[in-house]
Structures are given as C-alpha cells and as structure tokens.
XYZ file of C-alpha atoms in Angstrom:
179
model
C 16.227 23.617 84.205
C 17.741 23.598 80.855
C 21.358 22.779 80.163
C 23.324 22.902 76.958
C 25.290 19.932 75.845
C 27.717 19.849 73.204
C 31.505 20.118 72.648
C 34.285 18.484 70.587
C 34.236 19.202 66.988
C 30.276 19.202 66.867
C 29.021 22.561 65.685
C 25.525 21.597 66.711
C 24.581 21.930 70.420
C 21.772 19.866 71.904
C 19.503 21.015 74.456
C 18.647 18.792 77.338
C 15.868 19.409 79.916
C 16.252 18.427 83.282
C 13.146 17.834 84.990
C 12.103 17.558 88.340
C 10.004 14.695 89.826
C 6.502 15.328 90.332
C 4.825 14.181 93.625
C 2.000 11.767 93.864
C -0.972 12.895 95.920
C -1.795 10.558 98.893
C -5.080 9.502 97.246
C -3.292 8.031 94.258
C -0.890 5.691 96.448
C -3.349 2.676 96.114
C -3.846 2.893 92.334
C -0.021 3.436 92.092
C 0.795 0.329 94.085
C -1.506 -1.575 91.904
C 0.415 -0.335 88.760
C 3.674 -1.065 90.537
C 2.397 -4.730 91.007
C 1.261 -4.891 87.359
C 4.392 -3.868 86.090
C 6.299 -6.395 88.181
C 4.141 -9.037 86.724
C 5.020 -8.022 83.377
C 8.845 -8.054 84.123
C 9.434 -4.490 84.345
C 11.653 -3.991 87.366
C 12.577 -0.476 86.522
C 9.226 0.831 86.273
C 8.020 -1.066 89.310
C 11.038 0.433 91.146
C 10.267 3.964 89.975
C 6.419 3.819 90.967
C 7.465 2.457 94.481
C 10.096 5.257 95.023
C 7.017 7.621 94.176
C 4.860 6.067 96.656
C 7.709 6.135 99.335
C 7.999 9.913 98.708
C 4.507 10.362 99.767
C 4.501 7.538 102.648
C 8.119 6.439 103.646
C 6.922 3.614 105.701
C 4.432 1.976 103.220
C 4.986 -1.520 104.028
C 3.592 -2.937 100.660
C 5.670 -0.287 98.609
C 8.667 -1.490 100.554
C 8.231 -4.989 99.710
C 7.184 -4.453 96.362
C 10.573 -2.428 95.961
C 12.615 -5.118 97.290
C 11.178 -7.789 94.867
C 11.794 -5.352 91.772
C 15.313 -4.669 93.108
C 15.841 -8.530 93.227
C 14.274 -8.973 89.890
C 16.909 -6.504 88.302
C 19.750 -9.176 89.226
C 18.914 -10.815 85.902
C 19.487 -7.607 84.032
C 22.287 -5.787 85.688
C 23.930 -8.387 88.072
C 24.007 -8.114 91.795
C 25.376 -4.579 92.338
C 24.053 -2.254 93.088
C 20.686 -3.866 93.294
C 21.536 -6.355 96.058
C 22.811 -3.624 98.328
C 19.842 -1.591 97.669
C 17.430 -4.486 98.396
C 19.068 -4.956 101.681
C 18.864 -1.221 102.663
C 15.150 -1.419 101.790
C 14.832 -4.490 104.057
C 16.247 -2.592 106.953
C 13.415 0.043 106.396
C 10.670 -2.655 107.071
C 9.454 -2.218 110.598
C 8.034 -5.678 111.372
C 10.760 -8.320 112.555
C 9.010 -11.031 110.507
C 9.148 -8.706 107.365
C 12.664 -8.262 107.794
C 13.806 -11.900 108.199
C 11.303 -13.022 105.432
C 12.594 -10.506 103.018
C 16.127 -10.936 103.981
C 15.723 -14.662 103.125
C 14.049 -13.713 99.825
C 16.893 -11.463 98.709
C 19.443 -14.124 99.794
C 17.314 -16.919 97.930
C 17.284 -14.715 94.789
C 21.114 -13.983 95.102
C 21.679 -17.778 95.518
C 19.754 -18.729 92.341
C 21.787 -15.694 90.609
C 25.100 -17.328 91.486
C 23.719 -20.754 90.477
C 22.750 -19.569 86.999
C 26.366 -18.490 86.525
C 27.043 -21.970 85.760
C 30.791 -21.913 87.123
C 31.939 -24.605 89.332
C 32.686 -22.193 92.102
C 29.197 -20.699 91.562
C 27.667 -23.779 93.153
C 29.270 -23.530 96.490
C 28.488 -19.714 96.347
C 25.037 -20.552 95.586
C 24.688 -23.094 98.233
C 26.040 -20.800 100.919
C 23.364 -18.222 99.989
C 20.670 -20.577 99.956
C 21.692 -21.646 103.397
C 21.661 -17.948 104.460
C 18.352 -17.777 102.994
C 16.879 -20.634 104.853
C 18.108 -19.395 108.165
C 16.343 -16.224 107.430
C 13.289 -18.042 106.747
C 13.755 -20.062 109.658
C 13.880 -16.799 111.876
C 10.622 -15.595 110.300
C 8.921 -18.992 110.795
C 9.516 -18.802 114.247
C 8.299 -15.351 114.763
C 5.403 -15.584 112.267
C 1.755 -15.712 112.595
C 0.168 -19.200 112.551
C -1.747 -18.117 109.425
C 0.933 -16.712 107.514
C 2.993 -19.296 106.175
C 5.073 -17.667 103.473
C 8.417 -18.230 105.019
C 7.410 -22.118 105.136
C 6.770 -21.828 101.376
C 10.009 -20.280 100.689
C 11.924 -22.522 102.966
C 10.287 -25.633 101.108
C 11.013 -23.763 97.600
C 14.722 -23.792 98.487
C 14.941 -27.254 99.735
C 13.078 -28.367 96.249
C 15.645 -26.244 94.117
C 18.538 -27.765 95.984
C 17.140 -31.285 95.615
C 16.357 -30.636 91.998
C 19.733 -29.603 90.951
C 22.467 -32.437 91.175
C 25.260 -30.147 91.463
C 23.597 -28.235 94.731
C 22.442 -31.609 95.932
C 25.885 -33.193 95.626
C 27.292 -30.260 97.617
C 24.519 -30.434 100.305
C 25.298 -34.112 100.958
C 28.888 -33.204 101.276
C 28.179 -30.997 104.087
C 26.533 -33.562 106.063
C-alpha cells in the first residue's frame, strides 16, 4: 500500500510505502528464537521483541518466545522508562501457561522495576524500589513453593534481590526500618 505524505508549504511530496509483515514458517521458529536470544545478549531489546512477536504469530503459546519477550520488554525500561513496557510485560506473563512460569516471570518483572526505580536516585525512589523488591521476592517465594527441585532459578533470583538490598545502604537502611 502506498500513501502520499506532504503538506504545508512544501511543494515536494514524499512517498511512504506501508508494508505488511511477513510470516515466519514454522520450520524457522527455532533459528529465529536463537536470533532473538543473540539480539538480547547484544542489548537490542527492540529487535528481540520483534523476533519474538514473529514467533508468537506462528505459535502463540511458545514458552521460550514468551519468556524471551518478557525479558526484552523489561530490558526496554532503561531506554523508554516503565511505560508501556511494564504493562506489556505483565500482559505477556499472563499468557504463560505454567503457574511456576507466571510466578517466576512476575517476580522478574517486579525486580527489574525495582532496579529501575532505584536507579532514579531520588529519595522517594528508594521506598518505591524497596516495595517492588518485596513484591518480587513474594512472587519468587510463590515460584519456589511450586517449582521443581532441579529448577532453582527462583532461589537464585531471590538471593539476587537480597544481595542487591544488602549492597546498597539506602535500601539496607530502609529494610532495617521495616523490621
């Protein structure tokens, strides 16, 4: 589809081509997922998000694409702030089928939000960050109680939150005042 853009006092009109998205073949999903993971490691959340969306067009319940998309959306916090990425990430979490995954990725989104608030550096941001860390740890607790013995990812994330709080005096002081 072509659309003409122009106006105002500009005599020259520019043509913009509105293109439709192409659909991946089901056979391309595994390699596309690997590319999404590579782009995420390269710090390219927009590219990662796009690839995951392409995969989800082919397979709307693809667990790894959903979880990678959550990570990409939370990576975008550093670029564009919390909105709309926070709400989008929580929507994707709700699409995860396993209770463990929902709890674990909810915790992850909350933890990353806590760190976003903490990096703002404002006094009220510490209290907000601490509250989000507490929510993250509650979600990780829920995941731990429902997780498999050989999957300790939620334990690792819980410990990461504790260590983050302990290593930042402002959070540590706030934590001590809560007891």
